[in-house]
C-alpha positions as a LaTeX table, in Angstrom:
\begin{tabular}{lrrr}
\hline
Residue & $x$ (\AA) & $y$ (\AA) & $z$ (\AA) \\
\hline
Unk1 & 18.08 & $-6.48$ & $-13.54$ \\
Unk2 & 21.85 & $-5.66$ & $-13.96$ \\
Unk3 & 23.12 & $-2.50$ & $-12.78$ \\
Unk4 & 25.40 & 0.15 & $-14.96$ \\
Unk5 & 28.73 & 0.49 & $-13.50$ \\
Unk6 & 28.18 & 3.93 & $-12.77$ \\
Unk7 & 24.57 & 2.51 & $-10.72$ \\
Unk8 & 26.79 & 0.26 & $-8.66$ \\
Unk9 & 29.57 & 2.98 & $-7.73$ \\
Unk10 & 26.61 & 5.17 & $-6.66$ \\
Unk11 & 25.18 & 2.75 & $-4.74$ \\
Unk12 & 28.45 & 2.06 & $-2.96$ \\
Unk13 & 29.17 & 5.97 & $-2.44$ \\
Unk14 & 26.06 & 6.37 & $-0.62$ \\
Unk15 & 26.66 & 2.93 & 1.58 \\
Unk16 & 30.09 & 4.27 & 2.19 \\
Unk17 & 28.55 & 7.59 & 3.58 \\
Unk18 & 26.08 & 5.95 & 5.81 \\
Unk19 & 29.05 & 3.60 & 7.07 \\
Unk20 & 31.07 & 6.81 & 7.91 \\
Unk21 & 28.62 & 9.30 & 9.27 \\
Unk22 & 25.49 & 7.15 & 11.04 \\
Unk23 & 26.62 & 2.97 & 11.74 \\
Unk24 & 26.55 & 3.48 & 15.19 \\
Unk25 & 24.25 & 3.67 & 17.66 \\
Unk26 & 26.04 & 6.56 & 19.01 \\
Unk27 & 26.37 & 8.49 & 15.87 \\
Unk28 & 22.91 & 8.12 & 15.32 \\
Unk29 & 22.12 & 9.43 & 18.77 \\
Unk30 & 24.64 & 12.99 & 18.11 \\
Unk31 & 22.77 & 13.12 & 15.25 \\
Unk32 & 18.91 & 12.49 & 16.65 \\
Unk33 & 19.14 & 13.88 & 20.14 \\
Unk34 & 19.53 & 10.87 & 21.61 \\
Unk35 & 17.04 & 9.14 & 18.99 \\
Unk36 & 13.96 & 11.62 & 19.73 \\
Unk37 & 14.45 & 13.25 & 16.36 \\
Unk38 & 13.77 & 11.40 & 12.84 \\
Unk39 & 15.43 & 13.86 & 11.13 \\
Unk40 & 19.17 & 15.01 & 10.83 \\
Unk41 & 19.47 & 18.57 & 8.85 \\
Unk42 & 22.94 & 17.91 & 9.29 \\
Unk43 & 23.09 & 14.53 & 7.29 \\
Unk44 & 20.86 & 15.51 & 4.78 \\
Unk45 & 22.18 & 18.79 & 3.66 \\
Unk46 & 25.83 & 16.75 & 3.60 \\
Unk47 & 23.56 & 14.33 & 0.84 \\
Unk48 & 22.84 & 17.26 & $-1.12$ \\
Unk49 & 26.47 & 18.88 & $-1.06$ \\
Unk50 & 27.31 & 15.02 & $-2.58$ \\
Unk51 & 24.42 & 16.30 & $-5.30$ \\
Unk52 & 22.49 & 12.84 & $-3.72$ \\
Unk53 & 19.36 & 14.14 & $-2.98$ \\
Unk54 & 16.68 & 14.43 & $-5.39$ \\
Unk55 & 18.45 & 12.30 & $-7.91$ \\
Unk56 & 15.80 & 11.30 & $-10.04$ \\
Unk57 & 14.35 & 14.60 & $-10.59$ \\
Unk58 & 14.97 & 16.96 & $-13.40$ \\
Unk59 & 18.31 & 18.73 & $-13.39$ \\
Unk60 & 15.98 & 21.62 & $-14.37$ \\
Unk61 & 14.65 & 21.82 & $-10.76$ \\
Unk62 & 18.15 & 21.16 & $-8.78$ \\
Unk63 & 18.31 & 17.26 & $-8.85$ \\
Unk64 & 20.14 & 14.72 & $-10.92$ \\
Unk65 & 18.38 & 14.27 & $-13.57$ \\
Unk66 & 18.38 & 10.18 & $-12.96$ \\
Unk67 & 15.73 & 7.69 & $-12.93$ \\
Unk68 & 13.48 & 5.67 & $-10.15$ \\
Unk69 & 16.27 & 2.92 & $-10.55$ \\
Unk70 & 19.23 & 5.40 & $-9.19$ \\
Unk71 & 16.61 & 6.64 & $-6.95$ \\
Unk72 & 15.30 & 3.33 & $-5.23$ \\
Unk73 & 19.32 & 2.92 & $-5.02$ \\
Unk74 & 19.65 & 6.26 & $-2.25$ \\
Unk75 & 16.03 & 4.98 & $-1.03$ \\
Unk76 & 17.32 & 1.66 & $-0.42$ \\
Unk77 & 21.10 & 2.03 & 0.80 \\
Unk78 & 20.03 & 4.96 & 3.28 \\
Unk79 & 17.35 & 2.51 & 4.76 \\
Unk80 & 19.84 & $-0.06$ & 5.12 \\
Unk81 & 22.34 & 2.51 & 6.65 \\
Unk82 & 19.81 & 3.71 & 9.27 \\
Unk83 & 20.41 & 7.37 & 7.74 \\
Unk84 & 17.93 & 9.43 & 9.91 \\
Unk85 & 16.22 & 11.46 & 7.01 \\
Unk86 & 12.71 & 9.92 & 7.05 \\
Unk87 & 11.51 & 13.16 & 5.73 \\
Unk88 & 13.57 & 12.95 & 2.66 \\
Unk89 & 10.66 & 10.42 & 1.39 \\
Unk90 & 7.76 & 12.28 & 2.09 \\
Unk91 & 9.75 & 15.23 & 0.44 \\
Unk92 & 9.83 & 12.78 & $-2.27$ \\
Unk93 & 6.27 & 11.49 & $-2.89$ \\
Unk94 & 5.13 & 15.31 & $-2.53$ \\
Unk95 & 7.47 & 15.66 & $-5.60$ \\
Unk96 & 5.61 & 13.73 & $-8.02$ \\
Unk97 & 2.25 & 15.29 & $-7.63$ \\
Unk98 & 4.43 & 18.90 & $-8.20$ \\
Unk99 & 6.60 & 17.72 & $-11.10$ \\
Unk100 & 3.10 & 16.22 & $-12.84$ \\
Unk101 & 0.99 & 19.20 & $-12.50$ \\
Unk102 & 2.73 & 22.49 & $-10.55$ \\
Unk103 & 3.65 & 25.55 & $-12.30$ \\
Unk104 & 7.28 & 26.04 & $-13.22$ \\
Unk105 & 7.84 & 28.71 & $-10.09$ \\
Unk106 & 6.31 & 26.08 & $-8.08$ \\
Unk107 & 8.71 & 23.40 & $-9.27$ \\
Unk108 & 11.48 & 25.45 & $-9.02$ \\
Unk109 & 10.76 & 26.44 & $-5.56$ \\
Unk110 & 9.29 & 22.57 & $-3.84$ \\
Unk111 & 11.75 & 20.69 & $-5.64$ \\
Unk112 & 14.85 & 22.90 & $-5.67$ \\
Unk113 & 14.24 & 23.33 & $-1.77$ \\
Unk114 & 13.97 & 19.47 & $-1.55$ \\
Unk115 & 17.06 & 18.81 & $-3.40$ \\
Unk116 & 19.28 & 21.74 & $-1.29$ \\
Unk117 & 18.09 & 19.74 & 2.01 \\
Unk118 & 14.91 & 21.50 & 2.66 \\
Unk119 & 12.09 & 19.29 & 3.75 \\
Unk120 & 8.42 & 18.75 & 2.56 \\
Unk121 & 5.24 & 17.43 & 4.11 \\
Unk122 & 1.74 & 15.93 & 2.70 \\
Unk123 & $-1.76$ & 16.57 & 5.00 \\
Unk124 & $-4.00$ & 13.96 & 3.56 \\
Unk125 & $-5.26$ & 12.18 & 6.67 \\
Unk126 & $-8.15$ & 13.63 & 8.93 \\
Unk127 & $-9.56$ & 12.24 & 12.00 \\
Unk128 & $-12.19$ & 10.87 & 9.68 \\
Unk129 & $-10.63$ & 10.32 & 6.45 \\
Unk130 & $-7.77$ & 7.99 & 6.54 \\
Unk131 & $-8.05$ & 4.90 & 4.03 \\
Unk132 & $-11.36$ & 6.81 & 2.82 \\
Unk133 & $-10.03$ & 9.84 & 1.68 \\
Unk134 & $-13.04$ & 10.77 & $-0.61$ \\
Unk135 & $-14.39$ & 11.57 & 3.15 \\
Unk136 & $-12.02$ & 14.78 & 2.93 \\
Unk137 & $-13.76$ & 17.45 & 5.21 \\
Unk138 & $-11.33$ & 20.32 & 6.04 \\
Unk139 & $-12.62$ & 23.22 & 3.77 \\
Unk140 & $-10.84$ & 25.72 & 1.83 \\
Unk141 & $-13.36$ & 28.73 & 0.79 \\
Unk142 & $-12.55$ & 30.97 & $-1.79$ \\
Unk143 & $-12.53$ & 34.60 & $-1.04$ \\
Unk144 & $-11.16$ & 36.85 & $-3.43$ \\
Unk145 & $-8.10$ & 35.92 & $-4.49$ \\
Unk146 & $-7.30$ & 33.97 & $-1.54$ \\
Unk147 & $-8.69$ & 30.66 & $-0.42$ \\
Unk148 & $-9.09$ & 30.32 & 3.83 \\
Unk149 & $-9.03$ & 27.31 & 5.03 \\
Unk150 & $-10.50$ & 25.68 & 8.51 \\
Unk151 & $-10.41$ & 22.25 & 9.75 \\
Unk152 & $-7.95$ & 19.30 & 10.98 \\
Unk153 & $-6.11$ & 16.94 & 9.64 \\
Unk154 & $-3.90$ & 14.04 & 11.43 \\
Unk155 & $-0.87$ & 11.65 & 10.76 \\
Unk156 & 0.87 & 14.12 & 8.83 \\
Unk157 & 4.72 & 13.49 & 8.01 \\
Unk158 & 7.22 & 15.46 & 8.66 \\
Unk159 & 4.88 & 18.51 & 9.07 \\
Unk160 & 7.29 & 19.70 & 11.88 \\
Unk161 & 10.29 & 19.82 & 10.12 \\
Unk162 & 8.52 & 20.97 & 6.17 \\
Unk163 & 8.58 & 24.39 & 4.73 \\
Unk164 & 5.44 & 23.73 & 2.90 \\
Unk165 & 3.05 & 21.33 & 3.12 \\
Unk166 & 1.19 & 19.60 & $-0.20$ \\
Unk167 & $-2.80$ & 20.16 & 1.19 \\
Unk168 & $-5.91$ & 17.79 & 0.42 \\
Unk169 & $-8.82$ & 20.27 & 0.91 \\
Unk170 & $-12.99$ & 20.61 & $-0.24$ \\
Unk171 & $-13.16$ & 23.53 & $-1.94$ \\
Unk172 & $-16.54$ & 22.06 & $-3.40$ \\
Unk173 & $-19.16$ & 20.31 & $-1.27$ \\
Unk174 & $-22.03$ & 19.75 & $-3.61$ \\
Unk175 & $-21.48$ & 16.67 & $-5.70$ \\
Unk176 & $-19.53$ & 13.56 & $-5.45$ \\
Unk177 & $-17.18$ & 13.34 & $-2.38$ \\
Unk178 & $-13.86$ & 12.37 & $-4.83$ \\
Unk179 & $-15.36$ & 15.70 & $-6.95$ \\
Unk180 & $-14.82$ & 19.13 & $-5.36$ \\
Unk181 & $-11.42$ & 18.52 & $-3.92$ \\
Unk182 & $-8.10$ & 20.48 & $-4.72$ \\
Unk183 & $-4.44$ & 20.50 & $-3.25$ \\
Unk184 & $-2.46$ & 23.58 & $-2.13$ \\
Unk185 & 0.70 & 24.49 & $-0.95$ \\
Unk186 & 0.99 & 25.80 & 2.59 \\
Unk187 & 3.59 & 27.36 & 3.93 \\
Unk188 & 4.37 & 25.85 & 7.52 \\
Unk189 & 5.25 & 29.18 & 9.26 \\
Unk190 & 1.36 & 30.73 & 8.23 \\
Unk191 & $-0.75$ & 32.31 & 10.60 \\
Unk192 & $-3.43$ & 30.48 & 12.06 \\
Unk193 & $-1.53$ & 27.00 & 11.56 \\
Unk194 & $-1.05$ & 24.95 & 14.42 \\
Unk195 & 1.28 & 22.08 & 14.29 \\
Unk196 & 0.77 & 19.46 & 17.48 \\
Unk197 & 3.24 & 16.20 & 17.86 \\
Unk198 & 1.46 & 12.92 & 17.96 \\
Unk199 & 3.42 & 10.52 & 20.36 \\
Unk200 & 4.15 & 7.08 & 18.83 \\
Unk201 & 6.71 & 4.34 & 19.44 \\
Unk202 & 9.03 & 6.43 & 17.11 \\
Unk203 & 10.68 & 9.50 & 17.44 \\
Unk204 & 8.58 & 12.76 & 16.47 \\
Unk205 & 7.48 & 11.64 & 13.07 \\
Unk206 & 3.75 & 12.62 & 12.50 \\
Unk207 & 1.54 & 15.30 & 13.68 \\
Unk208 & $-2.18$ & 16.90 & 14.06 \\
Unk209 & $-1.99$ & 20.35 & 12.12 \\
Unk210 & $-5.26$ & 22.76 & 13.07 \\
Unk211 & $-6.03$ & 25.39 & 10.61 \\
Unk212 & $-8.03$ & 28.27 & 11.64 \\
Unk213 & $-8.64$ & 31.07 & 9.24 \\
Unk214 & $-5.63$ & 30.31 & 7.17 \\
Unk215 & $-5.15$ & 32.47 & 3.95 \\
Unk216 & $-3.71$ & 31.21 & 1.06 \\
Unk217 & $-3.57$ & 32.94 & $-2.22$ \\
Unk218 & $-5.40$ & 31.15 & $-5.66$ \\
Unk219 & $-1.95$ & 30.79 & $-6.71$ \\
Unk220 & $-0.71$ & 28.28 & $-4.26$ \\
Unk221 & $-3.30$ & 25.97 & $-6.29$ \\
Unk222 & $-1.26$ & 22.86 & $-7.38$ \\
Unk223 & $-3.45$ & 21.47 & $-10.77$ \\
Unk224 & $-6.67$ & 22.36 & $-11.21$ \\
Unk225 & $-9.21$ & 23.14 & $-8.50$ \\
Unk226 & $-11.58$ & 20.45 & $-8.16$ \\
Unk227 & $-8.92$ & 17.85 & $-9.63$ \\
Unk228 & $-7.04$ & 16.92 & $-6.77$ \\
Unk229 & $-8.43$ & 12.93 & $-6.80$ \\
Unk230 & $-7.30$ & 12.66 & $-10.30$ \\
Unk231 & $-4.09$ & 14.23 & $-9.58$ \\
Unk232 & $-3.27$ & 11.89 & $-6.41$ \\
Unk233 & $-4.28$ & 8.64 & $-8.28$ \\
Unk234 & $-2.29$ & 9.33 & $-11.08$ \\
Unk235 & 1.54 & 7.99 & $-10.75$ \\
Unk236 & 0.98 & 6.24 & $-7.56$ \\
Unk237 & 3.17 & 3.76 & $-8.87$ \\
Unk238 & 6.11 & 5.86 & $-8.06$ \\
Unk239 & 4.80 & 6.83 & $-4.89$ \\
Unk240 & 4.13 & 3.14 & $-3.18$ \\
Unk241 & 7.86 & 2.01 & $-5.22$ \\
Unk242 & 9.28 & 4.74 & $-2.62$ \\
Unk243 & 8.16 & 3.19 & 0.16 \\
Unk244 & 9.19 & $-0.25$ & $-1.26$ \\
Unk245 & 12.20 & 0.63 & $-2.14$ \\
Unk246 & 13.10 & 1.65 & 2.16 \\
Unk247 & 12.07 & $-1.27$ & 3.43 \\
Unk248 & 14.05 & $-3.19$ & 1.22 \\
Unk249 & 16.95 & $-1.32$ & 2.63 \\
Unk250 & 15.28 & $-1.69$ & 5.97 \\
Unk251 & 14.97 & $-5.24$ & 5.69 \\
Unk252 & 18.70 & $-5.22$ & 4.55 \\
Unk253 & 19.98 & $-4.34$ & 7.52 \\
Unk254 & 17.99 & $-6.37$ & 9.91 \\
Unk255 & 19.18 & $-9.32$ & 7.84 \\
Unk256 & 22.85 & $-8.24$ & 7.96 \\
Unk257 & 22.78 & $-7.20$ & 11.88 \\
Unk258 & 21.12 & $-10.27$ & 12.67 \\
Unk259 & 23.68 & $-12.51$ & 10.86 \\
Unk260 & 26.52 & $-10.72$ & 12.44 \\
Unk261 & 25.20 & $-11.65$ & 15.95 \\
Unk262 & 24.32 & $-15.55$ & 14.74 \\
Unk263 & 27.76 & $-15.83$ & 14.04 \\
Unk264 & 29.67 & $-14.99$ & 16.91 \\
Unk265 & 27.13 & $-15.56$ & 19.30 \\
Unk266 & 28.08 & $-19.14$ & 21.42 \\
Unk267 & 26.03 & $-21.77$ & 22.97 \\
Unk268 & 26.16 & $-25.00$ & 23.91 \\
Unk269 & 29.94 & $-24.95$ & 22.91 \\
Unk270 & 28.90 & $-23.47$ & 19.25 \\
Unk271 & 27.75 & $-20.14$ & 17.70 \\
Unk272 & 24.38 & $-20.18$ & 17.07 \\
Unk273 & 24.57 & $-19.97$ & 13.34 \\
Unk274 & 25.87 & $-23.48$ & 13.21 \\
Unk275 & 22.25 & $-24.77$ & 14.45 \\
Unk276 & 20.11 & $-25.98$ & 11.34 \\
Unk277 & 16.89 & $-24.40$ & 12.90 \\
Unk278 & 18.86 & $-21.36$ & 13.17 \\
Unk279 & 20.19 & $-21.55$ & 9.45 \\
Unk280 & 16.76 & $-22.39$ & 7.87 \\
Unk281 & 15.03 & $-19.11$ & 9.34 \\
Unk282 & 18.52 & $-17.01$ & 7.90 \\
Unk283 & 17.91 & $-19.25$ & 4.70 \\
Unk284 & 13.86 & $-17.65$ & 3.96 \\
Unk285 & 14.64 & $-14.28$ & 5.60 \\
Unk286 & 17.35 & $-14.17$ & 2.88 \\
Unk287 & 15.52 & $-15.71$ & 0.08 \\
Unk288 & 12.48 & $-13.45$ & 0.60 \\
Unk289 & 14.63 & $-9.77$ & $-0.05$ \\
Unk290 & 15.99 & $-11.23$ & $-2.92$ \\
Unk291 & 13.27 & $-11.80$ & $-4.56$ \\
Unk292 & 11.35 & $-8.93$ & $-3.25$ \\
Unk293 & 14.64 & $-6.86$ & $-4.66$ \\
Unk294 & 14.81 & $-8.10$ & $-8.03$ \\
Unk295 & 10.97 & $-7.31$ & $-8.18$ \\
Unk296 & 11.43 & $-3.47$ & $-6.95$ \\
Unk297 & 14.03 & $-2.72$ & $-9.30$ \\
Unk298 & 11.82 & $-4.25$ & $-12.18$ \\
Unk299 & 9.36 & $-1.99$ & $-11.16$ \\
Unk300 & 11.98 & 0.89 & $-11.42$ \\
Unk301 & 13.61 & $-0.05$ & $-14.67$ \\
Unk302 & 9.69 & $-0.05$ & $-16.32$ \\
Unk303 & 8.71 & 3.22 & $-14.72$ \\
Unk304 & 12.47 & 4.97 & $-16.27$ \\
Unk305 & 10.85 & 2.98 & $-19.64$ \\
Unk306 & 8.02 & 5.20 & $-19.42$ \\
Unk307 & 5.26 & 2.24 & $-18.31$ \\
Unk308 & 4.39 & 4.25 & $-14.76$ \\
Unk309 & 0.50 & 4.53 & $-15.98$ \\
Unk310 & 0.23 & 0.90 & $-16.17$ \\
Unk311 & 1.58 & $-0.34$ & $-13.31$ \\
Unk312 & $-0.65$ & 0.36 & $-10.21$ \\
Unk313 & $-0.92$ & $-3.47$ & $-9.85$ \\
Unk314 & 2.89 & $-3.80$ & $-9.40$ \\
Unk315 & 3.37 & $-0.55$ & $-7.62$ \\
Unk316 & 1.06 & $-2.07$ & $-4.89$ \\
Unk317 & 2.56 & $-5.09$ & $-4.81$ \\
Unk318 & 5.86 & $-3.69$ & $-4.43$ \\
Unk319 & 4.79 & $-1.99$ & $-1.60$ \\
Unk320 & 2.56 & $-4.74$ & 0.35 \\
Unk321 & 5.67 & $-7.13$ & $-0.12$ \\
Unk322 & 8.43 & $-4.94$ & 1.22 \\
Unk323 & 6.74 & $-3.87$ & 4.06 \\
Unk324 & 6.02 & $-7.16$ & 5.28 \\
Unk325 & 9.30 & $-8.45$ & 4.84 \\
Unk326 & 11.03 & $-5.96$ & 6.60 \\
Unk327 & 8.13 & $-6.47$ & 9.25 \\
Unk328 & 8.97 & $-10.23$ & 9.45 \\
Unk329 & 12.95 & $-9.65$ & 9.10 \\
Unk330 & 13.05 & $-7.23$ & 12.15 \\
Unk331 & 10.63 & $-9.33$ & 14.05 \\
Unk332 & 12.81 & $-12.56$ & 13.27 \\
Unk333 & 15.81 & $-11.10$ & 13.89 \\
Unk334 & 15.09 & $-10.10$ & 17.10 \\
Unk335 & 13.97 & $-13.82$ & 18.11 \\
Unk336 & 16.76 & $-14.94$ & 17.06 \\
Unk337 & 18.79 & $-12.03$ & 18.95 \\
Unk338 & 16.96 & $-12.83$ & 22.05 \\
Unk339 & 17.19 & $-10.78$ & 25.01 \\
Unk340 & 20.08 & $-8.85$ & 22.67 \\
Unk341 & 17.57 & $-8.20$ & 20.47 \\
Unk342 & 14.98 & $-6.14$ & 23.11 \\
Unk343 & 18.16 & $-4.39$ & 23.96 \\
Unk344 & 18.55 & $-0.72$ & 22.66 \\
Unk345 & 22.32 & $-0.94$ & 22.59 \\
Unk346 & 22.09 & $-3.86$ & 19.58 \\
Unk347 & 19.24 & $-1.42$ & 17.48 \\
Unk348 & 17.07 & $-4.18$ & 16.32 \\
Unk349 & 14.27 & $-3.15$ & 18.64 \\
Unk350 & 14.51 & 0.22 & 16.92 \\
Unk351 & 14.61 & $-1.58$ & 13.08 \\
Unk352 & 11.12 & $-3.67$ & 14.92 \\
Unk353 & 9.54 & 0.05 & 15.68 \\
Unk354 & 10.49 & 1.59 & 12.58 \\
Unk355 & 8.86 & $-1.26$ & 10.63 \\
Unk356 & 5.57 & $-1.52$ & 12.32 \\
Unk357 & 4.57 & 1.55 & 10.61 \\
Unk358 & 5.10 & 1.39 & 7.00 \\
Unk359 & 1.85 & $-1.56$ & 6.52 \\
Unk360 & 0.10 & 0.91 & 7.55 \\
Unk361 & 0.82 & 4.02 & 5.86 \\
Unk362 & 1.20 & 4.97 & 2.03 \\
Unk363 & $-1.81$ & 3.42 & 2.08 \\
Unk364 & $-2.54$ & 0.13 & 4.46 \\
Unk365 & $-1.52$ & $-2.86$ & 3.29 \\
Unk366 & $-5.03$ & $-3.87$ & 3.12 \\
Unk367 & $-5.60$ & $-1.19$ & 0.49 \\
Unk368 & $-3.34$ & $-2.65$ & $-1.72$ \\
Unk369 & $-4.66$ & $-6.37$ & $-1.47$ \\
Unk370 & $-7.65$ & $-4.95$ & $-2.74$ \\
Unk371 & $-5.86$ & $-3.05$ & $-5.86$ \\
Unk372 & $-4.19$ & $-5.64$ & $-6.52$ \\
Unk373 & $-7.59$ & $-8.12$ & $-6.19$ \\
Unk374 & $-9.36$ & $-5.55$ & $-7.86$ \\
Unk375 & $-6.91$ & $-5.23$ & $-10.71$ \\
Unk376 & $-7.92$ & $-8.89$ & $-11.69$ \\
Unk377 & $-11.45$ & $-8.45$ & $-12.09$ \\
Unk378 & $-12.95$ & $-8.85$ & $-8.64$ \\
\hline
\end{tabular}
C-alpha cells in the first residue's frame, strides 16, 4: 500500500526516537537493568508525552484517534528499534476486547491509563488450558454483589508491571466448556493475588498469578457474564495483526544488523558480503519481509476499511508468517555473524531469544495453520 505523507513522517519520528533514546546496547541496559527488565516506564511514558501511544484508539479515551495502519507503524518501528516496552502490546490486545464491549468508565479508565504509560495484562493461560482454552478452570463465584475468585493461571504478560489485569474465569460450570465463562478486570494490587515470575530465556516477561479468595465487585464484569468466548473470538484479527506487525519490525532489525556486519566484516582478503553464498541468504531474508510487509499493512488498511469481521483467515496468516520470519532472520543472521553473533555485545543473540517466543504465543503457530486450513473447508 502507499503511505500518506503524514504516515511516513510518523513513522520516521518514532524511528528517530528509538535511534536517540535505545540503539545501543548500553542504552538499552540503563534502561532494563542491565537487560533483566522488559519494560522501561521511562521510555514509554516519554511515547506518550510524544501523544505515540495508543494511537489507534479513540481520542475519546486518551489516544490518537488513528487507525491499525498508523498503529502497526509504532508496532513495527519500536520492534525494529529494540524499544523495551513489550508490555505496550499486551496493553494493546487487552484494548480491543474493552473498546468492543466495556462500559464507558471502564474505557475511560483501561485505555486512558494505557495511553498515559500505564500498563495492562491478560490471564488467559492455566496450567491446563493453554491452546484449549474452553478447558478454563479458575472459578469466579458470585456472592452478592461481588464475584471471588480461586484458582491459577500461568504465562501471563506483563502481569508484574499491569495495573489491571483482563481475567478469563468459569463463573458457570454446568453446560458447554466455551459456555459459562466471563472476563473481569482485576486490579493487580488486590488482596489475595499473588504474582510469581516464571524464569525464561528473556528478561521477566510472564508470570504464574494465584488467586485465593479474591473479591471483585459485579461491576468489574467486562461484556456479559457467560459471554466471554464470544467476546475473545470476535476481532482477533486485530489482535494476531499486533503481533505481526512486531516481528516485522523485529525481523527489520535483524536484517539491518546483520547486513551492517556482512559488510565490513573481512576474510580471505574480502568482506564477507562480497561472497555469492553470503549474498543469496541476504537476497531471501530480504525478499521474505517485503512481502510479509506489504501483506501486514493490507491487513491494516482493510481492518481501518471496516472488513475486521472477515478477516480471521488473514489475521492468522499475518501472524504465522511474521513470526517465522523474524524466527528465521535472527537465526540466519546469527550464522552468518558467527561467533559475533553468540556474542551479547553484537545483540543478535538477544533478537534470537526474543523471537523464539512469539510462534508460540498469541496463539501457537500451529493454531493458526489450522484456522487458516479450517477456513478452506477442511
Amino acid at each position: 500500500m502507499r503511505f500518506t505523507k503524514e504516515q511516513e513522517s510518523f513513522a520516521a519520528a518514532v524511528r528517530a526516537f528509538c535511534d536517540s533514546e535505545c540503539r545501543t546496547l548500553a542504552q538499552r541496559d540503563a534502561l532494563t537493568d542491565g537487560g533483566t527488565l522488559s519494560n522501561s516506564p521511562e521510555i514509554l511514558h516519554k511515547l506518550a508525552a510524544h501523544g505515540w501511544l495508543g494511537v489507534s484508539i479513540p481520542e475519546a479515551y486518551g489516544g490518537g484517534g488513528a487507525g491499525m495502519v498508523e498503529e502497526c507503524l509504532f508496532l513495527e518501528e519500536t520492534s525494529r528499534g529494540l524499544a523495551p516496552i513489550t508490555a505496550y502490546s499486551t496493553g494493546l490486545t487487552a484494548a480491543q476486547t474493552y473498546l468492543r464491549y466495556g462500559t464507558e468508565e471502564q474505557k475511560k479508565d483501561i485505555l486512558g491509563g494505557l495511553c498515559a504509560g500505564e500498563m495492562e495484562a491478560i490471564a488467559l493461560s492455566e496450567p491446563g488450558a493453554g491452546s484449549d482454552l474452553g478447558s478454563v478452570r479458575i472459578k469466579a463465584t458470585l456472592d452478592g454483589d461481588h464475584y471471588v475468585i480461586d484458582g491459577q493461571k500461568t504465562w501471563t504478560s506483563a502481569a508484574h508491571v499491569a495495573k489491571h489485569l483482563l481475567l478469563l474465569a468459569r463463573t458457570d460450570s454446568s453446560g458447554p466448556k466455551h459456555q459459562g465463562l466471563t472476563l473481569l478486570i482485576v486490579p493487580t494490587d488486590v488482596p489475595g493475588l499473588e504474582i510469581r515470575p516464571i524464569e525464561t530465556m528473556e528478561a521477566h516477561t510472564v508470570n504464574d498469578l494465584f488467586f485465593t479468595g479474591v473479591r471483585i465487585p459485579v461491576t468489574n464484569v467486562v461484556g456479559e457474564v457467560g459471554q466471554a468466548w464470544k467476546h475473545l473470538m470476535r476481532g482477533l484479527s486485530v489482535e494476531r495483526l499486533i503481533i505481526a506487525a512486531m516481528s516485522l519490525g523485529a525481523a527489520e532489525r535483524s536484517l539491518e544488523d546483520v547486513l551492517g556486519y556482512v559488510k565490513q566484516r573481512e576474510q580471505f582478503g574480502r568482506t564477507i558480503g562480497s561472497f555469492q553464498a553470503v549474498r543469496h541468504r541476504i537476497a531471501d531474508l530480504a525478499t521474505e519481509i517485503a512481502y510479509a510487509r506489504a501483506f501486514v499493512y493490507d491487513v491494516a488498511a482493510r481492518i481501518d476499511a471496516g472488513e475486521e469481521e472477515q478477516l480471521a483467515r488473514e489475521g492468522s496468516m499475518a501472524k504465522l508468517k511474521c513470526t517465522e520470519i523474524a524466527k528465521h532472520t535472527a537465526l540466519e543472521a546469527m550464522q552468518l555473524m558467527g561467533g559475533y553473533g553468540y556474542a551479547r555485545e553484537y545483540g543478535m543473540e538477544g533478537q534470537v531469544r526474543k523471537a523464539l517466543a512469539p510462534p508460540i504465543y498469541g496463539g501457537t503457530n500451529e493454531i493458526q495453520r489450522e484456522i487458516i486450513s479450517k477456513s478452506f473447508g477442511l
